[in-house]
Amino acid sequence: MSKVTETVFEVDLNALRHNFEYLRSKLQPGTKFLAVVKAYAYGHGAPTTALFLEELGVDYFAVAYTGEGIELREAGVQAPVIVLHPQPTHFEDILRYKLEPSLYSKGVLQRFASVAEIRGLHEYPVHLKFNTGLNRLGFDSGDVEKVVAFIKQHTAVKPVSLFSHLAASEDPKELDFSRSQISDFKQIAERFESLAGFRPLLHQCNTSGILCYPEAHFDMVRSGIGLYGYGNSPEYSTQLQPVGSLKSVISQLHRLEKGQSLGYNRGFIAEKTTVTATLPIGHADGIGRQYGKGKSSVLVNGQVAPILGNVCMDMLMIDVTDIDCREGDEVIIFGKNHSAEELAASAGTISYELITAISRRVKRVYKR
Ligand SMILES: *Cc1c(COP(=O)(O)O)cnc(C)c1O
């Protein structure tokens, strides 16, 4: 790709295809694949990403909120879309856009069923979420009887899947905990099936679940971060390809003499002659202040350049004292040779937070 002339997030759809195929190769034939495209497809642009994945044969999509589902439908996505955390005020929109809600408590199940009943619907697809230890959203295992009794009486809705979510699937130290979540989920599913007389699709694994717990793939898996190229461990990340590269450009070079300061609050004071480069990217673009003060680095012409002082809203400054570079040169904030996982770790966070924070102001450029 030609050198950039402004800050861009380059999205490599071939890498996305590679990651999808890699993850799918871990599944038994027939296991369905749900692509998680919430948070603007983890920053990569939900419409383009989802349409591309739909062409590749993804079975289901998931988003967090109703508005994100509407965005997919308006882009022309046809596959089923689960809304993981819908607010009851949006139930009418869920029906209007043929989205499928995750229902996680008696209250939301009742409210959704009554909206579906008023419209005279029959067996509208819904997904029931059970809590097996994350303690975030979900029915408890003890709710199965009540839930089944309710759905037997309210045929306006039909549970097409039961699911749960692992709390620590990437952490080998939590093997026992994850296994207990898997066995609890199995018991919930068996109880549901014996009482309801049918078996919805079962799913529990996110990306690290797919990679670490093949015994828990059930009927479908849900992958987000893996599709975008991060495996939550060096072992898996080397098999995946980062899809997004955040690139910027040098706007101006400055030469600071010993004792001179740089940026707001004089966040950096030169201890020796220092050449700095100013880039058109700041915390309003998703590179927060935690990356400043020398904690994190970017790449300029293949060399490591630390971020100096405080990150500004629209700019940040880097140390290029020992780097041969000029104004207009490209800068890699993160990408294939300087991964978002590494950059995030340098500031004490995770790839998920870094990539989903890239704001809409940054242009997405797709490469096929
Ligand atoms: C976000 C999310 C996922 C995706 O997790 P990854 O670790 O990104 O693969 C899967 N399931 C649920 C319920 C989620 O909220």
Short mmCIF file of C-alpha atoms and ligand atoms in Angstrom, two decimals:
data_model
loop_
_atom_site.label_atom_id
_atom_site.label_comp_id
_atom_site.label_asym_id
_atom_site.label_seq_id
_atom_site.Cartn_x
_atom_site.Cartn_y
_atom_site.Cartn_z
CA MET A 1 0.00 0.00 0.00
CA SER A 2 1.21 3.53 -0.76
CA LYS A 3 2.49 5.67 2.10
CA VAL A 4 -0.17 7.46 4.08
CA THR A 5 -0.58 11.24 4.08
CA GLU A 6 -2.83 11.47 7.16
CA THR A 7 -3.81 9.29 10.11
CA VAL A 8 -5.61 6.19 8.81
CA PHE A 9 -6.70 2.79 10.11
CA GLU A 10 -5.85 0.34 7.34
CA VAL A 11 -7.94 -2.81 7.39
CA ASP A 12 -6.51 -5.84 5.61
CA LEU A 13 -9.43 -8.03 4.58
CA ASN A 14 -7.08 -10.82 3.49
CA ALA A 15 -5.85 -11.03 7.08
CA LEU A 16 -9.46 -11.18 8.24
CA ARG A 17 -10.05 -14.08 5.87
CA HIS A 18 -6.93 -15.84 7.18
CA ASN A 19 -8.06 -15.46 10.80
CA PHE A 20 -11.57 -16.68 10.04
CA GLU A 21 -10.17 -19.74 8.26
CA TYR A 22 -7.68 -20.42 11.04
CA LEU A 23 -10.36 -20.25 13.74
CA ARG A 24 -12.77 -22.33 11.66
CA SER A 25 -10.08 -24.98 11.20
CA LYS A 26 -10.25 -25.51 14.98
CA LEU A 27 -13.94 -26.50 14.79
CA GLN A 28 -15.66 -29.76 14.05
CA PRO A 29 -17.45 -29.74 10.70
CA GLY A 30 -20.98 -28.43 11.26
CA THR A 31 -20.15 -26.19 14.22
CA LYS A 32 -21.58 -22.76 13.46
CA PHE A 33 -19.50 -19.61 13.54
CA LEU A 34 -20.76 -16.37 15.04
CA ALA A 35 -18.69 -13.27 14.32
CA VAL A 36 -18.78 -10.63 17.04
CA VAL A 37 -18.90 -7.22 15.36
CA LYS A 38 -19.91 -5.05 18.31
CA ALA A 39 -18.15 -1.74 18.93
CA TYR A 40 -17.88 -0.99 15.20
CA ALA A 41 -16.34 -4.43 14.61
CA TYR A 42 -13.73 -3.75 17.30
CA GLY A 43 -12.93 -0.50 15.53
CA HIS A 44 -12.53 -2.03 12.06
CA GLY A 45 -15.82 -0.73 10.66
CA ALA A 46 -18.85 -2.93 11.19
CA PRO A 47 -20.59 -2.64 7.80
CA THR A 48 -17.59 -3.55 5.61
CA THR A 49 -16.26 -6.14 8.04
CA ALA A 50 -19.61 -7.88 8.44
CA LEU A 51 -20.43 -7.91 4.73
CA PHE A 52 -17.02 -9.44 4.01
CA LEU A 53 -17.48 -12.09 6.72
CA GLU A 54 -20.96 -12.86 5.45
CA GLU A 55 -19.47 -13.59 2.02
CA LEU A 56 -17.00 -15.95 3.72
CA GLY A 57 -19.87 -17.90 5.21
CA VAL A 58 -20.25 -16.71 8.78
CA ASP A 59 -23.55 -18.06 10.19
CA TYR A 60 -24.44 -15.43 12.77
CA PHE A 61 -23.36 -11.98 13.91
CA ALA A 62 -23.49 -10.44 17.36
CA VAL A 63 -23.48 -6.82 18.44
CA ALA A 64 -23.90 -5.33 21.90
CA TYR A 65 -26.67 -2.79 21.29
CA THR A 66 -29.68 -2.43 19.05
CA GLY A 67 -28.29 0.59 17.17
CA GLU A 68 -25.30 -1.47 16.11
CA GLY A 69 -27.63 -4.13 14.73
CA ILE A 70 -29.60 -1.53 12.78
CA GLU A 71 -26.34 -0.31 11.24
CA LEU A 72 -25.66 -3.85 9.96
CA ARG A 73 -29.15 -4.21 8.50
CA GLU A 74 -28.88 -0.81 6.80
CA ALA A 75 -25.59 -1.94 5.26
CA GLY A 76 -27.38 -4.98 3.81
CA VAL A 77 -26.30 -7.75 6.20
CA GLN A 78 -28.81 -10.62 5.81
CA ALA A 79 -27.55 -13.19 8.33
CA PRO A 80 -29.12 -13.45 11.80
CA VAL A 81 -27.85 -10.78 14.21
CA ILE A 82 -27.94 -11.31 17.98
CA VAL A 83 -28.15 -8.19 20.12
CA LEU A 84 -26.27 -9.21 23.25
CA HIS A 85 -27.42 -6.45 25.56
CA PRO A 86 -30.60 -4.86 24.27
CA GLN A 87 -32.46 -2.25 26.26
CA PRO A 88 -36.23 -2.87 26.47
CA THR A 89 -36.89 0.62 25.06
CA HIS A 90 -35.49 -0.71 21.75
CA PHE A 91 -37.58 -3.90 21.49
CA GLU A 92 -39.78 -2.39 18.74
CA ASP A 93 -36.67 -1.63 16.69
CA ILE A 94 -35.37 -5.16 17.27
CA LEU A 95 -38.51 -6.52 15.62
CA ARG A 96 -38.56 -3.89 12.87
CA TYR A 97 -35.00 -4.73 11.82
CA LYS A 98 -35.34 -8.50 12.35
CA LEU A 99 -32.68 -8.56 15.04
CA GLU A 100 -32.59 -11.33 17.66
CA PRO A 101 -32.36 -10.31 21.31
CA SER A 102 -30.37 -11.96 24.04
CA LEU A 103 -32.79 -12.23 26.97
CA TYR A 104 -31.14 -12.63 30.33
CA SER A 105 -33.72 -12.10 33.07
CA LYS A 106 -37.37 -12.83 33.79
CA GLY A 107 -38.13 -9.12 33.39
CA VAL A 108 -36.63 -8.70 29.92
CA LEU A 109 -38.04 -12.04 28.75
CA GLN A 110 -41.54 -10.95 29.83
CA ARG A 111 -41.22 -7.53 28.26
CA PHE A 112 -39.93 -8.85 24.95
CA ALA A 113 -42.59 -11.58 24.82
CA SER A 114 -45.34 -9.04 25.43
CA VAL A 115 -44.06 -6.77 22.64
CA ALA A 116 -43.98 -9.80 20.30
CA GLU A 117 -47.48 -10.87 21.41
CA ILE A 118 -48.98 -7.43 20.78
CA ARG A 119 -47.68 -7.69 17.23
CA GLY A 120 -49.20 -11.15 16.83
CA LEU A 121 -45.83 -12.83 16.21
CA HIS A 122 -45.28 -16.57 16.44
CA GLU A 123 -41.98 -18.16 17.51
CA TYR A 124 -39.88 -15.04 17.03
CA PRO A 125 -36.22 -16.12 17.51
CA VAL A 126 -34.62 -15.17 20.83
CA HIS A 127 -31.47 -16.27 22.65
CA LEU A 128 -31.43 -17.08 26.36
CA LYS A 129 -28.34 -16.17 28.29
CA PHE A 130 -27.36 -18.12 31.39
CA ASN A 131 -24.87 -17.01 34.00
CA THR A 132 -22.26 -19.64 34.88
CA GLY A 133 -19.85 -17.49 36.84
CA LEU A 134 -19.14 -14.21 35.07
CA ASN A 135 -21.95 -12.73 37.16
CA ARG A 136 -22.64 -10.01 34.65
CA LEU A 137 -25.83 -10.88 32.76
CA GLY A 138 -27.88 -14.05 32.66
CA PHE A 139 -30.46 -16.33 34.19
CA ASP A 140 -29.19 -18.54 36.99
CA SER A 141 -29.10 -22.30 36.67
CA GLY A 142 -32.01 -22.44 39.13
CA ASP A 143 -34.20 -20.43 36.72
CA VAL A 144 -34.49 -23.16 34.06
CA GLU A 145 -37.90 -24.46 35.27
CA LYS A 146 -39.45 -21.00 35.38
CA VAL A 147 -38.03 -20.06 32.00
CA VAL A 148 -39.29 -23.22 30.33
CA ALA A 149 -42.72 -22.82 31.91
CA PHE A 150 -42.83 -19.26 30.58
CA ILE A 151 -41.82 -20.09 27.02
CA LYS A 152 -44.33 -22.95 26.89
CA GLN A 153 -47.06 -20.41 27.57
CA HIS A 154 -45.72 -17.67 25.33
CA THR A 155 -45.29 -19.02 21.82
CA ALA A 156 -44.77 -15.54 20.40
CA VAL A 157 -41.09 -16.19 21.13
CA LYS A 158 -38.92 -19.23 20.54
CA PRO A 159 -35.46 -19.75 22.07
CA VAL A 160 -33.24 -20.70 19.15
CA SER A 161 -30.17 -20.75 21.36
CA LEU A 162 -28.99 -21.02 24.94
CA PHE A 163 -25.66 -19.50 25.73
CA SER A 164 -23.23 -18.53 28.42
CA HIS A 165 -19.92 -16.66 28.56
CA LEU A 166 -16.57 -17.72 30.00
CA ALA A 167 -14.93 -15.40 32.51
CA ALA A 168 -11.26 -16.33 32.07
CA SER A 169 -10.92 -18.48 28.97
CA GLU A 170 -7.49 -16.99 28.13
CA ASP A 171 -6.02 -17.71 31.57
CA PRO A 172 -4.38 -21.13 32.10
CA LYS A 173 -4.43 -20.52 35.87
CA GLU A 174 -8.22 -20.55 35.73
CA LEU A 175 -8.55 -23.93 34.03
CA ASP A 176 -10.62 -25.38 36.87
CA PHE A 177 -12.93 -22.39 36.96
CA SER A 178 -13.50 -22.52 33.20
CA ARG A 179 -14.19 -26.25 33.36
CA SER A 180 -16.74 -25.73 36.08
CA GLN A 181 -18.46 -23.08 33.93
CA ILE A 182 -18.54 -25.57 31.04
CA SER A 183 -20.00 -28.34 33.16
CA ASP A 184 -22.61 -26.00 34.68
CA PHE A 185 -23.63 -24.90 31.21
CA LYS A 186 -24.02 -28.53 30.09
CA GLN A 187 -26.30 -29.24 33.03
CA ILE A 188 -28.40 -26.17 32.30
CA ALA A 189 -28.73 -27.24 28.66
CA GLU A 190 -29.68 -30.82 29.55
CA ARG A 191 -32.28 -29.65 32.05
CA PHE A 192 -33.70 -27.20 29.54
CA GLU A 193 -33.95 -29.83 26.83
CA SER A 194 -35.61 -32.41 29.06
CA LEU A 195 -38.22 -29.92 30.28
CA ALA A 196 -38.83 -28.07 27.01
CA GLY A 197 -38.74 -31.10 24.74
CA PHE A 198 -36.42 -29.52 22.19
CA ARG A 199 -32.77 -28.57 21.99
CA PRO A 200 -31.82 -25.02 21.03
CA LEU A 201 -28.32 -24.26 19.69
CA LEU A 202 -25.76 -24.16 22.50
CA HIS A 203 -22.77 -21.80 22.60
CA GLN A 204 -20.30 -20.74 25.24
CA CYS A 205 -16.87 -20.05 23.70
CA ASN A 206 -15.34 -16.71 22.79
CA THR A 207 -12.00 -16.62 20.91
CA SER A 208 -9.85 -17.95 23.76
CA GLY A 209 -12.53 -20.53 24.51
CA ILE A 210 -12.29 -21.74 20.89
CA LEU A 211 -8.52 -22.07 21.20
CA CYS A 212 -8.29 -23.48 24.74
CA TYR A 213 -11.52 -25.49 25.29
CA PRO A 214 -12.36 -27.55 22.20
CA GLU A 215 -14.64 -29.69 24.37
CA ALA A 216 -16.88 -26.63 24.82
CA HIS A 217 -17.49 -25.70 21.19
CA PHE A 218 -21.02 -27.15 21.35
CA ASP A 219 -23.13 -26.06 18.31
CA MET A 220 -21.65 -22.62 17.73
CA VAL A 221 -18.71 -20.43 18.79
CA ARG A 222 -18.51 -16.66 19.08
CA SER A 223 -15.31 -14.97 17.99
CA GLY A 224 -14.39 -11.32 18.16
CA ILE A 225 -10.77 -10.54 18.97
CA GLY A 226 -9.40 -13.59 17.11
CA LEU A 227 -10.99 -12.49 13.86
CA TYR A 228 -9.17 -9.18 14.21
CA GLY A 229 -5.88 -10.96 14.72
CA TYR A 230 -5.20 -11.26 18.44
CA GLY A 231 -5.12 -14.53 20.33
CA ASN A 232 -4.62 -13.27 23.89
CA SER A 233 -1.35 -15.24 24.11
CA PRO A 234 1.88 -15.25 22.11
CA GLU A 235 1.26 -18.89 21.13
CA TYR A 236 -2.02 -18.09 19.37
CA SER A 237 -1.27 -14.55 18.26
CA THR A 238 1.55 -15.82 16.02
CA GLN A 239 -1.00 -17.96 14.14
CA LEU A 240 -3.25 -14.97 13.54
CA GLN A 241 -2.65 -11.83 11.49
CA PRO A 242 -3.46 -8.34 12.81
CA VAL A 243 -6.16 -7.00 10.52
CA GLY A 244 -5.85 -3.33 11.39
CA SER A 245 -2.81 -1.08 11.16
CA LEU A 246 -3.03 2.38 12.65
CA LYS A 247 -0.75 4.70 10.70
CA SER A 248 0.09 8.35 10.88
CA VAL A 249 2.57 10.80 9.44
CA ILE A 250 5.17 13.30 10.67
CA SER A 251 3.76 16.83 10.51
CA GLN A 252 6.76 18.69 11.89
CA LEU A 253 10.19 18.08 13.44
CA HIS A 254 11.50 20.11 16.38
CA ARG A 255 14.91 20.31 17.96
CA LEU A 256 14.89 20.79 21.74
CA GLU A 257 18.01 21.89 23.55
CA LYS A 258 18.82 20.62 27.03
CA GLY A 259 16.30 22.10 29.52
CA GLN A 260 13.60 22.91 26.97
CA SER A 261 10.17 21.38 27.50
CA LEU A 262 7.64 19.72 25.24
CA GLY A 263 3.87 19.89 25.17
CA TYR A 264 1.17 20.63 27.72
CA ASN A 265 2.17 20.93 31.34
CA ARG A 266 5.78 20.70 30.11
CA GLY A 267 5.30 16.92 30.30
CA PHE A 268 8.79 16.25 28.94
CA ILE A 269 11.99 18.17 29.70
CA ALA A 270 14.97 17.50 27.43
CA GLU A 271 18.02 16.24 29.31
CA LYS A 272 20.05 16.56 26.12
CA THR A 273 19.51 17.78 22.59
CA THR A 274 16.40 15.92 21.42
CA VAL A 275 14.69 15.82 18.03
CA THR A 276 10.93 15.34 18.27
CA ALA A 277 8.29 14.66 15.65
CA THR A 278 4.69 15.83 15.96
CA LEU A 279 1.96 13.50 14.64
CA PRO A 280 -1.69 14.29 13.79
CA ILE A 281 -3.18 11.76 16.23
CA GLY A 282 -4.16 12.23 19.86
CA HIS A 283 -6.45 11.09 22.61
CA ALA A 284 -9.53 12.10 20.62
CA ASP A 285 -8.41 9.54 18.03
CA GLY A 286 -8.04 6.80 20.64
CA ILE A 287 -4.46 7.09 21.84
CA GLY A 288 -5.04 7.97 25.47
CA ARG A 289 -2.75 9.81 27.85
CA GLN A 290 -1.68 6.51 29.41
CA TYR A 291 0.50 5.93 26.31
CA GLY A 292 2.51 9.10 26.91
CA LYS A 293 5.43 10.00 29.15
CA GLY A 294 7.75 7.49 27.51
CA LYS A 295 5.61 4.44 28.35
CA SER A 296 4.80 3.47 24.78
CA SER A 297 6.46 3.67 21.40
CA VAL A 298 5.62 3.79 17.72
CA LEU A 299 7.67 2.84 14.66
CA VAL A 300 9.32 5.33 12.30
CA ASN A 301 11.13 3.83 9.32
CA GLY A 302 11.31 0.55 11.21
CA GLN A 303 12.80 2.10 14.35
CA VAL A 304 11.28 2.45 17.79
CA ALA A 305 10.29 6.01 18.76
CA PRO A 306 8.96 6.61 22.31
CA ILE A 307 5.94 8.89 22.85
CA LEU A 308 7.18 11.90 24.83
CA GLY A 309 5.30 13.99 27.38
CA ASN A 310 1.52 14.27 27.50
CA VAL A 311 -0.59 13.03 24.61
CA CYS A 312 -2.71 15.98 23.36
CA MET A 313 -6.26 15.80 22.04
CA ASP A 314 -5.23 15.95 18.37
CA MET A 315 -1.48 15.40 18.42
CA LEU A 316 1.28 13.52 20.06
CA MET A 317 5.04 13.91 19.99
CA ILE A 318 7.69 11.23 19.65
CA ASP A 319 11.44 11.02 20.09
CA VAL A 320 13.23 10.67 16.74
CA THR A 321 16.66 11.88 17.89
CA ASP A 322 18.43 8.78 16.58
CA ILE A 323 16.12 8.08 13.65
CA ASP A 324 16.73 9.18 10.07
CA CYS A 325 13.37 10.69 9.15
CA ARG A 326 11.75 13.80 7.73
CA GLU A 327 8.43 15.62 7.67
CA GLY A 328 5.86 13.60 5.68
CA ASP A 329 7.34 10.21 6.68
CA GLU A 330 4.94 7.46 7.65
CA VAL A 331 4.61 6.35 11.30
CA ILE A 332 3.20 3.00 12.45
CA ILE A 333 1.25 3.42 15.68
CA PHE A 334 0.51 -0.31 15.64
CA GLY A 335 0.36 -2.92 12.91
CA LYS A 336 1.89 -6.17 11.78
CA ASN A 337 5.38 -5.59 13.20
CA HIS A 338 4.29 -3.64 16.26
CA SER A 339 1.12 -5.25 17.43
CA ALA A 340 -1.80 -3.64 19.22
CA GLU A 341 -1.29 -6.29 21.92
CA GLU A 342 2.25 -5.01 22.60
CA LEU A 343 1.30 -1.35 22.44
CA ALA A 344 -1.66 -1.91 24.78
CA ALA A 345 0.49 -3.88 27.22
CA SER A 346 3.04 -1.05 27.39
CA ALA A 347 0.29 1.17 28.85
CA GLY A 348 -1.19 -1.49 31.14
CA THR A 349 -4.24 -2.33 29.05
CA ILE A 350 -5.38 -4.92 26.50
CA SER A 351 -5.74 -4.98 22.70
CA TYR A 352 -9.54 -4.88 23.04
CA GLU A 353 -9.45 -1.44 24.66
CA LEU A 354 -6.90 0.00 22.26
CA ILE A 355 -8.59 -1.05 19.02
CA THR A 356 -12.16 -0.27 20.07
CA ALA A 357 -11.06 3.22 21.17
CA ILE A 358 -9.99 4.31 17.66
CA SER A 359 -12.51 7.05 17.08
CA ARG A 360 -14.70 7.57 14.06
CA ARG A 361 -12.58 10.59 13.16
CA VAL A 362 -9.87 8.22 11.90
CA LYS A 363 -10.52 7.22 8.32
CA ARG A 364 -10.83 3.47 7.70
CA VAL A 365 -9.14 2.29 4.50
CA TYR A 366 -9.92 -1.22 3.25
CA LYS A 367 -7.44 -3.36 1.41
CA ARG A 368 -8.59 -6.55 -0.33
C1 LIG B 1 -17.58 -9.64 23.22
C2 LIG B 1 -18.13 -11.01 23.39
C3 LIG B 1 -17.58 -12.11 22.72
C4 LIG B 1 -16.30 -12.01 21.91
O1 LIG B 1 -15.17 -12.24 22.74
P1 LIG B 1 -13.69 -12.30 22.13
O2 LIG B 1 -12.84 -12.53 23.32
O3 LIG B 1 -13.45 -10.96 21.50
O4 LIG B 1 -13.67 -13.40 21.13
C5 LIG B 1 -18.22 -13.32 22.80
N1 LIG B 1 -19.34 -13.46 23.55
C6 LIG B 1 -19.89 -12.44 24.24
C7 LIG B 1 -21.12 -12.68 25.05
C8 LIG B 1 -19.32 -11.18 24.19
O5 LIG B 1 -19.85 -10.17 24.89
#
